[in-house]
CSV table of C-alpha atoms in Angstrom, one decimal:
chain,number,residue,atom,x,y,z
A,1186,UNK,CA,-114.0,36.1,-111.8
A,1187,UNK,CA,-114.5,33.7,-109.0
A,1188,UNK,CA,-113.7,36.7,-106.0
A,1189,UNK,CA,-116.3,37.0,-104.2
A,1190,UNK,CA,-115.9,41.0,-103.9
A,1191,UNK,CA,-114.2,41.1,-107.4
A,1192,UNK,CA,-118.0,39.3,-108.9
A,1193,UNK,CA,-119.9,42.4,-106.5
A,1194,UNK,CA,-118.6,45.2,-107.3
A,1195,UNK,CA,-119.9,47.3,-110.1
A,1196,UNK,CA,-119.0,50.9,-110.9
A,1197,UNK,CA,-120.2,53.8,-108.7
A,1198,UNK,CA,-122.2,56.6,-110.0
A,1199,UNK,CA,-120.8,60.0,-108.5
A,1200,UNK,CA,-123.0,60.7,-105.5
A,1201,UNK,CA,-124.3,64.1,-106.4
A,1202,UNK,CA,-125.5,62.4,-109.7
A,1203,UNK,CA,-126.9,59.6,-107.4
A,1204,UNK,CA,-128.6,62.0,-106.0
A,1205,UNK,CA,-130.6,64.2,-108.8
A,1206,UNK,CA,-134.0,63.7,-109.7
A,1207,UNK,CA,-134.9,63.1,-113.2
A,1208,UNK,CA,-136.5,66.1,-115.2
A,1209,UNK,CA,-140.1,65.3,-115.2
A,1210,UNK,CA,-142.4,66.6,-118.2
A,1211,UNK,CA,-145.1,68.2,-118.0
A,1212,UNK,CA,-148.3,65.1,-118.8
A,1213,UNK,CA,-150.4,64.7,-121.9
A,1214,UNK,CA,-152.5,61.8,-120.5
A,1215,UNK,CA,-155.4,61.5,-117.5
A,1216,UNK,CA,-154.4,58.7,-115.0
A,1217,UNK,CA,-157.1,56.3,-117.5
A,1218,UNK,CA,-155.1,56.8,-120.3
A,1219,UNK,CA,-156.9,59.3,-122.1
A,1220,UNK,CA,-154.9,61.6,-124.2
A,1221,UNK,CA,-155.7,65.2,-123.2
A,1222,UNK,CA,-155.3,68.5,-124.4
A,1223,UNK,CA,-151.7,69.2,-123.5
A,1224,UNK,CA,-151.5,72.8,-122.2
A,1225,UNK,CA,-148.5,71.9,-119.3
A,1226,UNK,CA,-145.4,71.8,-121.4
A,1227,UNK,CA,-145.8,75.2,-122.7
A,1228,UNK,CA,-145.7,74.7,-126.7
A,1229,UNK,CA,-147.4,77.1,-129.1
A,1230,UNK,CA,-150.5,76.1,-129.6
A,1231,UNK,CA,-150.7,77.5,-133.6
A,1232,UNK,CA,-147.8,74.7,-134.7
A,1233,UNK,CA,-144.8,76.3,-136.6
A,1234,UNK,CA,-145.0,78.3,-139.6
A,1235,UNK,CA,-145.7,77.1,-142.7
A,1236,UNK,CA,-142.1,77.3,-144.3
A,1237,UNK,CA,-140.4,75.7,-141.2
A,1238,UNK,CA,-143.2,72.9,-142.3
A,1239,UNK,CA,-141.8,73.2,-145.9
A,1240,UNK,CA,-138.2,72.8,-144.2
A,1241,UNK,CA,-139.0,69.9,-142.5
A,1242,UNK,CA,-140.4,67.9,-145.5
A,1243,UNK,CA,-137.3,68.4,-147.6
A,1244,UNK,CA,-134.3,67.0,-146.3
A,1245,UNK,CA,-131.4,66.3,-149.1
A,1246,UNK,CA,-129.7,63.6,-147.3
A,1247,UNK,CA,-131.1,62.0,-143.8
A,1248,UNK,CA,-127.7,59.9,-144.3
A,1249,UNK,CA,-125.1,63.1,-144.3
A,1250,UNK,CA,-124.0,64.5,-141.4
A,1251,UNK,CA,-125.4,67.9,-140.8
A,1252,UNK,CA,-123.2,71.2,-140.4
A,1253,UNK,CA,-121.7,70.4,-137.3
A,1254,UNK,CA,-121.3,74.7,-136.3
A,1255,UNK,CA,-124.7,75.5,-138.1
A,1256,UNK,CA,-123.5,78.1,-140.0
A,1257,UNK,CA,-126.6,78.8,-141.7
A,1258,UNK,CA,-128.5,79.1,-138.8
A,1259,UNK,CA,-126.0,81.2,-137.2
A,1260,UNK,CA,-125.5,84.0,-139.8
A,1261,UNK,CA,-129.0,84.2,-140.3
A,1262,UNK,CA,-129.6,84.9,-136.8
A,1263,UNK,CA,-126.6,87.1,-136.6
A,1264,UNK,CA,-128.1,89.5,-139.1
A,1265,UNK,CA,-131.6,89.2,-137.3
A,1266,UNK,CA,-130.2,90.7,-134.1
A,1267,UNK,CA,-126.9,92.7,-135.5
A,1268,UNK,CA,-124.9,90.2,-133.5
A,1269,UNK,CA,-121.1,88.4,-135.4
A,1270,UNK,CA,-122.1,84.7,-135.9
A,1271,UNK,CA,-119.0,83.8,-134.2
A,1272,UNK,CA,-120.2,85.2,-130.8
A,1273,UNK,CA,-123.4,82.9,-131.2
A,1274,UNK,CA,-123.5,79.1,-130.6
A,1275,UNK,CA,-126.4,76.3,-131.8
A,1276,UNK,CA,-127.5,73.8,-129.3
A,1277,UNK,CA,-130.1,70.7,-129.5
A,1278,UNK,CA,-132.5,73.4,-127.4
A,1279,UNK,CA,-131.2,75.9,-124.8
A,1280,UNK,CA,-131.1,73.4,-122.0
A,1281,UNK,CA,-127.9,71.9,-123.8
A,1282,UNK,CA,-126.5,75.8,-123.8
A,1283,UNK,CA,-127.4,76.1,-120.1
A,1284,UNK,CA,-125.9,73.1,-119.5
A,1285,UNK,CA,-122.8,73.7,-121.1
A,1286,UNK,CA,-122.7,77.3,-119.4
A,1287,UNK,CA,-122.8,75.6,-116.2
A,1288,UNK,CA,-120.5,72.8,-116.4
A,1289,UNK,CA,-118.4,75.4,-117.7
A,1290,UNK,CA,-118.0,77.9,-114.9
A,1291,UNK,CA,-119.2,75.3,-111.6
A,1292,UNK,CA,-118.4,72.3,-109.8
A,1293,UNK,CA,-118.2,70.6,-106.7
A,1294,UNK,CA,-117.8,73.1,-103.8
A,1295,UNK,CA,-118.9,75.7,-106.3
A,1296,UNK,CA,-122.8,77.4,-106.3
A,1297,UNK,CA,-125.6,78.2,-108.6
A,1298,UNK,CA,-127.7,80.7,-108.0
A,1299,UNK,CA,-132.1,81.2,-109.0
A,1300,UNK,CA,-134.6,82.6,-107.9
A,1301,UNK,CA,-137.2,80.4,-105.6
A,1302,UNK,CA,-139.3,79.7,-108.4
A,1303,UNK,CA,-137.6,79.0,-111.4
A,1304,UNK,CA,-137.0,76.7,-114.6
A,1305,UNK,CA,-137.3,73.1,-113.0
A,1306,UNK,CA,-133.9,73.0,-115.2
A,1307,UNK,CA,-131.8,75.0,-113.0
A,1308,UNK,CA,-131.3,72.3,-109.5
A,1309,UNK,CA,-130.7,69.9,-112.3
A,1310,UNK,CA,-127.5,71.7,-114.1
A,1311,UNK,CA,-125.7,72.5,-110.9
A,1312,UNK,CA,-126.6,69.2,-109.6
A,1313,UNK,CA,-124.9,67.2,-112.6
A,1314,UNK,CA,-121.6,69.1,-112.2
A,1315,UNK,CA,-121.3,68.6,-108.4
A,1316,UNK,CA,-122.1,72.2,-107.3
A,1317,UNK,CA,-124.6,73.5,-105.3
A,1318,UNK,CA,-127.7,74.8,-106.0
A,1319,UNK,CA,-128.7,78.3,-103.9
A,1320,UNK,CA,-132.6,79.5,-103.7
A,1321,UNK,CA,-133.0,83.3,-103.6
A,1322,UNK,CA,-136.0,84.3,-101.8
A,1323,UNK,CA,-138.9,85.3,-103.5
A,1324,UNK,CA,-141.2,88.7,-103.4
A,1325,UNK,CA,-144.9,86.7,-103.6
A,1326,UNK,CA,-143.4,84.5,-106.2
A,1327,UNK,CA,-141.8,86.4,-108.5
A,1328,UNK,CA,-137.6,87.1,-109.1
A,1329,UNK,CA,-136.2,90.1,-106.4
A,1330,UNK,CA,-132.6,91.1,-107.6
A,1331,UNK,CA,-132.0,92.4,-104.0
A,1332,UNK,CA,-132.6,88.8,-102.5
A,1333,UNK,CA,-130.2,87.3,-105.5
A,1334,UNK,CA,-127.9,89.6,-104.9
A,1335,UNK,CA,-128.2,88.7,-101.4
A,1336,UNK,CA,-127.9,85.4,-101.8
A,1337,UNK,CA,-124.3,85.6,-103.8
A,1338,UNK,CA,-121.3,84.7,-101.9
A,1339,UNK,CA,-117.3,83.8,-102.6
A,1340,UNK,CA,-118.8,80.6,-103.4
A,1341,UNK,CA,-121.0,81.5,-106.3
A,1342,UNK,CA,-120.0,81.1,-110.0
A,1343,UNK,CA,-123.0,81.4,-112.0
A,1344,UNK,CA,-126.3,83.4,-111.5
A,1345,UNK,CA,-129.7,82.0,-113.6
A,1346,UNK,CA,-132.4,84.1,-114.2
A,1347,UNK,CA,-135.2,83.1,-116.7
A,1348,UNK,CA,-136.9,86.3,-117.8
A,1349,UNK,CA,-139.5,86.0,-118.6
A,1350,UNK,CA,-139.9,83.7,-115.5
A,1351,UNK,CA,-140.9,80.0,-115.7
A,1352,UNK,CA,-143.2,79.0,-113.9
A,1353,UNK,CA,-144.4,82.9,-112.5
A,1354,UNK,CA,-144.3,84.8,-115.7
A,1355,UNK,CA,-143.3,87.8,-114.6
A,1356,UNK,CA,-141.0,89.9,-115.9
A,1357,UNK,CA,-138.0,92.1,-114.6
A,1358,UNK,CA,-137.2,95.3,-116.9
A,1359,UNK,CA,-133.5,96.9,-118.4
A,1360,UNK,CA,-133.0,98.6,-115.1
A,1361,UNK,CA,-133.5,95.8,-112.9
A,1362,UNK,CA,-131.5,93.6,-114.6
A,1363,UNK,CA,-128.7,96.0,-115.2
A,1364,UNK,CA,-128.7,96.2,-111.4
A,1365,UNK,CA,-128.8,92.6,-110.4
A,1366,UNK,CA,-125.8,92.4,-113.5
A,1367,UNK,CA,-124.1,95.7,-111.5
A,1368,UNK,CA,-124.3,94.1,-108.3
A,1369,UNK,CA,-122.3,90.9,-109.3
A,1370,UNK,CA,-118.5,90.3,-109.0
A,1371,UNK,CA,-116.9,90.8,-112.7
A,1372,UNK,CA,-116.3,86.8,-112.2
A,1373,UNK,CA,-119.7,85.6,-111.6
A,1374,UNK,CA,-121.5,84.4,-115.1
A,1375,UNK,CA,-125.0,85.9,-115.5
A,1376,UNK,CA,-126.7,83.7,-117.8
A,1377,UNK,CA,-130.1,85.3,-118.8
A,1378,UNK,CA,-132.7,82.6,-120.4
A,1379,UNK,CA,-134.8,84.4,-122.8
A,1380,UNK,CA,-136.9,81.1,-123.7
A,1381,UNK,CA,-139.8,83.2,-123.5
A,1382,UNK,CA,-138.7,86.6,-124.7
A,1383,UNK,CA,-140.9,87.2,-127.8
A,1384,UNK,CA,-144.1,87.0,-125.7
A,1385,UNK,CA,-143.2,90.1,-124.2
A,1386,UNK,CA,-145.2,93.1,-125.4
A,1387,UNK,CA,-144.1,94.9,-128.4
A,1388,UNK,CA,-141.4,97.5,-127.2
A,1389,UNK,CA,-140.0,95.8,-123.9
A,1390,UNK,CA,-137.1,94.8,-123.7
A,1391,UNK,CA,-134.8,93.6,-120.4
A,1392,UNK,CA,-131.4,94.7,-122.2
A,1393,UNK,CA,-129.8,91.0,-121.8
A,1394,UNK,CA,-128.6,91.8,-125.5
A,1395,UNK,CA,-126.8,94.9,-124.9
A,1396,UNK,CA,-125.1,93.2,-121.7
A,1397,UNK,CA,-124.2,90.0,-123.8
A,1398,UNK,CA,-122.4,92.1,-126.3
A,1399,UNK,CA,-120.9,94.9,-124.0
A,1400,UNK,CA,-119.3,92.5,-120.8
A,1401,UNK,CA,-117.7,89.1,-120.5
A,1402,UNK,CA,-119.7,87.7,-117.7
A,1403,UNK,CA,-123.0,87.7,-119.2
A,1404,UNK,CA,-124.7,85.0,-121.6
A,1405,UNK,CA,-128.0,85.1,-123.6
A,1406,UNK,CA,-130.1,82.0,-124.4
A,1407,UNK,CA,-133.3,81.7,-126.8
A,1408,UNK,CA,-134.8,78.7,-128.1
A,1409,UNK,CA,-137.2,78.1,-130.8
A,1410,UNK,CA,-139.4,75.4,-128.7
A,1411,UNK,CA,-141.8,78.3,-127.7
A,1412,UNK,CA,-143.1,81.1,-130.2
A,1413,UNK,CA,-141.5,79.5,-133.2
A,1414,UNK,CA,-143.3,76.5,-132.6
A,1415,UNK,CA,-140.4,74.1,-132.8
A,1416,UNK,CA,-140.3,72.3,-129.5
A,1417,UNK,CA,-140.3,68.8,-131.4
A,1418,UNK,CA,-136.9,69.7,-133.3
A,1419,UNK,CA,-134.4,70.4,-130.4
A,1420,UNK,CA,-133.1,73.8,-131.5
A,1421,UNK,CA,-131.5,76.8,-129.5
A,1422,UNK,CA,-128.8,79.3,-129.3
A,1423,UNK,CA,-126.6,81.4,-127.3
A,1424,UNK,CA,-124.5,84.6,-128.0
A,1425,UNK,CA,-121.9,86.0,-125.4
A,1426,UNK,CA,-118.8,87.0,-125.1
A,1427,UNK,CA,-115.9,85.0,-127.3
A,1428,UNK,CA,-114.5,83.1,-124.4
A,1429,UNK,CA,-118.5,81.9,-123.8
A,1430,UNK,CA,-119.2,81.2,-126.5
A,1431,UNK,CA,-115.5,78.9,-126.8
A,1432,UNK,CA,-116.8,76.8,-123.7
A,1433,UNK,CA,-119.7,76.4,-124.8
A,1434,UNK,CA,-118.6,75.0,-128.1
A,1435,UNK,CA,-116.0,73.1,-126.1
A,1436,UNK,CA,-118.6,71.2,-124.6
A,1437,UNK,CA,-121.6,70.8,-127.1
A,1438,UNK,CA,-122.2,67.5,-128.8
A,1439,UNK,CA,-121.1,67.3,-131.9
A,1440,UNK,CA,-123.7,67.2,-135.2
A,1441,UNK,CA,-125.8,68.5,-131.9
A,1442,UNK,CA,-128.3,70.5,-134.1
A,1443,UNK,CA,-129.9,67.8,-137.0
A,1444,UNK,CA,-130.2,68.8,-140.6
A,1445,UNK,CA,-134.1,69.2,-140.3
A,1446,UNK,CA,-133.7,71.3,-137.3
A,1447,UNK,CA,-131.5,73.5,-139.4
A,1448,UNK,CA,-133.6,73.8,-141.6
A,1449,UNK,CA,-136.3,74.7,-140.2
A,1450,UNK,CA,-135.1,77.0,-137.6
A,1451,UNK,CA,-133.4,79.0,-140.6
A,1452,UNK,CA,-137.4,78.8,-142.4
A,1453,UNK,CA,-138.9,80.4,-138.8
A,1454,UNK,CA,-136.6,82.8,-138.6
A,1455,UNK,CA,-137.2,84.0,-142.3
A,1456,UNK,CA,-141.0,84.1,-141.4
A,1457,UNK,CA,-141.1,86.6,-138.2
A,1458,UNK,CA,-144.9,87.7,-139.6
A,1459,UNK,CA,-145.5,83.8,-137.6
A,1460,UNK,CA,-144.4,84.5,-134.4
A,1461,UNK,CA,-146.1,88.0,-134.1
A,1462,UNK,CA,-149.4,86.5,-134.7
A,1463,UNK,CA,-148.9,83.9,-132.4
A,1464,UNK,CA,-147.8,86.2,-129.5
A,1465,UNK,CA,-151.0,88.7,-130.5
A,1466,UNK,CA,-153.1,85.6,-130.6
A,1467,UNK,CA,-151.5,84.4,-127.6
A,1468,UNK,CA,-151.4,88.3,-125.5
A,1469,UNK,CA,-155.7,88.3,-126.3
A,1470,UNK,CA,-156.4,84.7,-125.4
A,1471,UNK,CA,-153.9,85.3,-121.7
A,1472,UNK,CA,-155.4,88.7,-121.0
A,1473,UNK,CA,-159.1,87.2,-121.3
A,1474,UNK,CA,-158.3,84.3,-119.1
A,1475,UNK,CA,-156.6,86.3,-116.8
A,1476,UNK,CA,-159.6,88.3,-116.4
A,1477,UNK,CA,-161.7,85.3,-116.1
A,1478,UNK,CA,-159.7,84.2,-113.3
A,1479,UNK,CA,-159.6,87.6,-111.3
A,1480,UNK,CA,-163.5,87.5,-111.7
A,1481,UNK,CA,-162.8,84.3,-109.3
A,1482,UNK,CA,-161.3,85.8,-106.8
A,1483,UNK,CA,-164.4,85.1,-104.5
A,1484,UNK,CA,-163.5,82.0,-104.3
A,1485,UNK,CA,-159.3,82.2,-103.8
A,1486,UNK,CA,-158.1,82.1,-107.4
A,1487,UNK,CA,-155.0,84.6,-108.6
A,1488,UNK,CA,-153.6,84.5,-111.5
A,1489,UNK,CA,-149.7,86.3,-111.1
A,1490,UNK,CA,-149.9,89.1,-114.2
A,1491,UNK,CA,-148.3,87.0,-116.9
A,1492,UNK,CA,-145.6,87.9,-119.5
A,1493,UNK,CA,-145.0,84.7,-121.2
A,1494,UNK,CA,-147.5,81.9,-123.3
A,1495,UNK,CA,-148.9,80.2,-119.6
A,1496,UNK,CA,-150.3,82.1,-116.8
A,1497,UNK,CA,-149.3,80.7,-113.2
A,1498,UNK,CA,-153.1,80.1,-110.8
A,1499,UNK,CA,-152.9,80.5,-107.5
A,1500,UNK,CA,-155.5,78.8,-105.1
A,1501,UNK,CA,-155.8,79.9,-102.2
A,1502,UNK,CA,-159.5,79.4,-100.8
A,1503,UNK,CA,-161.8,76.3,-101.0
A,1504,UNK,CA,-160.8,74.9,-104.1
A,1505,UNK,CA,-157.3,73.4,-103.6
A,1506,UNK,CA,-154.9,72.9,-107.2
A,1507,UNK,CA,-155.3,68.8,-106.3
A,1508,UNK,CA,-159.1,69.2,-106.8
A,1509,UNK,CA,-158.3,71.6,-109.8
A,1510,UNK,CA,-155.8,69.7,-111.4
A,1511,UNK,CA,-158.4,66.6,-111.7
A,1512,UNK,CA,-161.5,68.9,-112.9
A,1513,UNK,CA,-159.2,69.8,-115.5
A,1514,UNK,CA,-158.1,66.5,-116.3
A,1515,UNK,CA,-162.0,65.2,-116.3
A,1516,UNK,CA,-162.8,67.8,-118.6
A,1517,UNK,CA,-159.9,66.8,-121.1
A,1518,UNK,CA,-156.8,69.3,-120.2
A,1519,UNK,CA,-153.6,68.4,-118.8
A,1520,UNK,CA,-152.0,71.4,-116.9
A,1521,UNK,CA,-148.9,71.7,-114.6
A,1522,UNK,CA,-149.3,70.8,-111.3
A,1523,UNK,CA,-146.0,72.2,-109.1
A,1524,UNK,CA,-145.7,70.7,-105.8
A,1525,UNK,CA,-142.1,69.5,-106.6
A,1526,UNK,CA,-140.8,73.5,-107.0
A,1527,UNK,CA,-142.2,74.4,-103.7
A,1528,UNK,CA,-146.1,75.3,-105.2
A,1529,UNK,CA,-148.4,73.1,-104.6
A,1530,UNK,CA,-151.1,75.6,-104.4
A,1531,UNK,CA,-150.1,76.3,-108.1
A,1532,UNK,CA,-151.3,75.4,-111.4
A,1533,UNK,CA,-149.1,76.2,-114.3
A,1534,UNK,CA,-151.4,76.6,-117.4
A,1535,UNK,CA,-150.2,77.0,-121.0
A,1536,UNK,CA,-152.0,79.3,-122.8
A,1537,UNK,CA,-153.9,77.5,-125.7
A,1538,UNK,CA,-156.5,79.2,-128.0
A,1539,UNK,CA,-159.2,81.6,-126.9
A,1540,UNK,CA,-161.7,78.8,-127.1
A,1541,UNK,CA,-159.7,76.4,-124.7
A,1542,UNK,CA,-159.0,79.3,-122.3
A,1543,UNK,CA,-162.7,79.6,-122.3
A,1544,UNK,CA,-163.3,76.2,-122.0
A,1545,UNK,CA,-160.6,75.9,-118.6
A,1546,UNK,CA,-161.9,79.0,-117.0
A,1547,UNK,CA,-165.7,77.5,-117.3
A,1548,UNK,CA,-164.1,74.0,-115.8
A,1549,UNK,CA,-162.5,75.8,-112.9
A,1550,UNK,CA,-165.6,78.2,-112.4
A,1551,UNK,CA,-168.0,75.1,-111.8
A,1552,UNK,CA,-165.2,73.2,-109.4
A,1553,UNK,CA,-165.4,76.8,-107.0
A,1554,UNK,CA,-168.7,76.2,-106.9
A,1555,UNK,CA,-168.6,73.0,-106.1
A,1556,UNK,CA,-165.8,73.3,-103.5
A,1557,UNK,CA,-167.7,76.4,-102.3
């Protein structure tokens, strides 16, 4: 080219993608480098059970393509949960299902709506398809259905709730969510993200099931990055009603799911006995630490009660979550620190084993005492 404005131009992103913020993981390294103990991003701390292991070290043919509708997979959680494979879609992780469910049902001119504290995810999904992203208020940090009903208008087209809640951990039970699902027009998508649903205590159960397989507007998500231990293979699943389900597979990759994480996602799900222990192990090492931190109270610390594998720390006395964040990171853990959702007086912390929980309460006991 030898124009002048022909040789400058270039192509032009779409300005609400110009205008996201990249996803930003939670760190496994101190600012000198140091590799620390990574409780921020949430994964089990017991691995993946031993036949997901088996799984994973016995792959046919790395040069085939896998099952591109991971049939397998599907049928096998079908049966688990009485639910017809064909209502039930594979994704690399949920956050490819949420996605999809999304881009599906929004665009520009369109809203999304959370609660305040949420997934990091959510601003992201309606952000990449143009729409608008819409904050329900909070009730001291946890989900209220009466402020996201409240916060629905003509405008909204899909409704997020993460329940259990990331980054609160609290919960909101069958009759709450069969309200907030009540109170929305027939045309508004409810998408419930059960990423952290086996932590809850044996016996509860939020209904998101029985709504996905009784009503076209709702859709279910799980993943098996969280009490199956399978964060490293990219693995999740949806089930809603037909026409979901046919957007969603309208819009996944295809091959989205790999052979390996096929494989072993069938293996985890064949080995339930794994994930119970690791939610006992995880309900005795939470509770403990959640009493350690209430026996801080003195000093500002509250821990929100906790349904999920990471309890959410509140400061709010002398001891600020900058000044905890680095004791922390001195003593070799790396937590979440959430001043990007609006908490900067927060400290996400995953739950590791008893030992480390120990360990972190003892850190954070010392830096109140120093702060004091």
């Amino acid at each position: 080219m030898t124009d002048t404005a022909d040789s400058a131009a270039r192509p032009t992103m779409k300005p609400w993608i110009e205008a996201i913020h990249a996803y930003v993981p939670g760190k496994s390294k101190g600012s000198d480098g140091r590799e620390l103990v990574k409780l921020s991003a949430n994964e089990n701390p017991h691995g993946c059970s031993l036949l997901a292991q088996e799984a994973l070290a016995d792959i046919a043919n790395p040069a085939l393509y896998p099952d591109p509708d991971s049939t397998a997979l599907r049928e096998a959680l079908g049966a688990a949960h009485g639910i017809d494979p064909s209502r039930i879609v594979c994704g690399a992780g949920s956050g490819e299902l949420l996605h999809g469910a999304v881009q599906a049902y929004a665009g520009p001119g369109d809203e999304v709506v959370c609660a305040r504290y949420s997934f990091s995810l959510y601003p992201l999904l309606a952000a990449k398809v143009g729409a608008s992203i819409v904050y329900a208020d909070d009730d001291d940090h946890a989900p209220s259905v009466d402020a996201l009903l409240a916060a629905v208008t003509d405008k909204t087209r899909v409704v997020l709730l993460d329940n259990p809640n990331n980054p609160v951990g609290t919960w909101l039970d069958r009759d709450e969510v069969a309200r907030l699902h009540d109170g929305l027009p027939r045309d508004v998508l409810l998408v419930i993200d059960h990423a952290y649903v086996e932590y809850l205590a044996p016996g509860l159960d939020d209904g998101g099931m029985e709504l996905a397989a009784q009503h076209d507007n709702v859709l279910v998500t799980r993943t098996f990055s969280k009490a199956f231990g399978l964060a490293g293979e990219r693995i999740g699943w949806a089930t809603g009603a037909p026409e979901i389900i046919g957007a969603l597979n309208r819009l996944r990759g295809a091959f989205n799911v790999t052979a390996a994480g096929q494989r072993a996602a069938l293996a985890a799900v064949r080995d339930m006995a794994f994930v119970r222990k690791s939610c006992e192990e995880n309900l005795a090492a939470r509770d403990a630490f959640e009493r350690q931190i209430a026996a801080l109270g003195n000093h500002g610390l509250r821990a929100k009660p906790s349904e999920a594998n990471f309890v959410l720390v509140l400061f709010e006395g002398a001891l600020s979550a900058d000044a905890a964040l680095e004791a922390l990171a001195e003593g070799g853990y790396a937590v979440r620190h959430l001043p990007s959702q609006g908490l900067p007086h927060a400290l996400r912390i995953t739950i590791g084993t008893r030992e480390q929980m120990g360990e972190i309460a003892a850190i954070l006991a010392n830096a109140c005492e120093a702060a004091a």
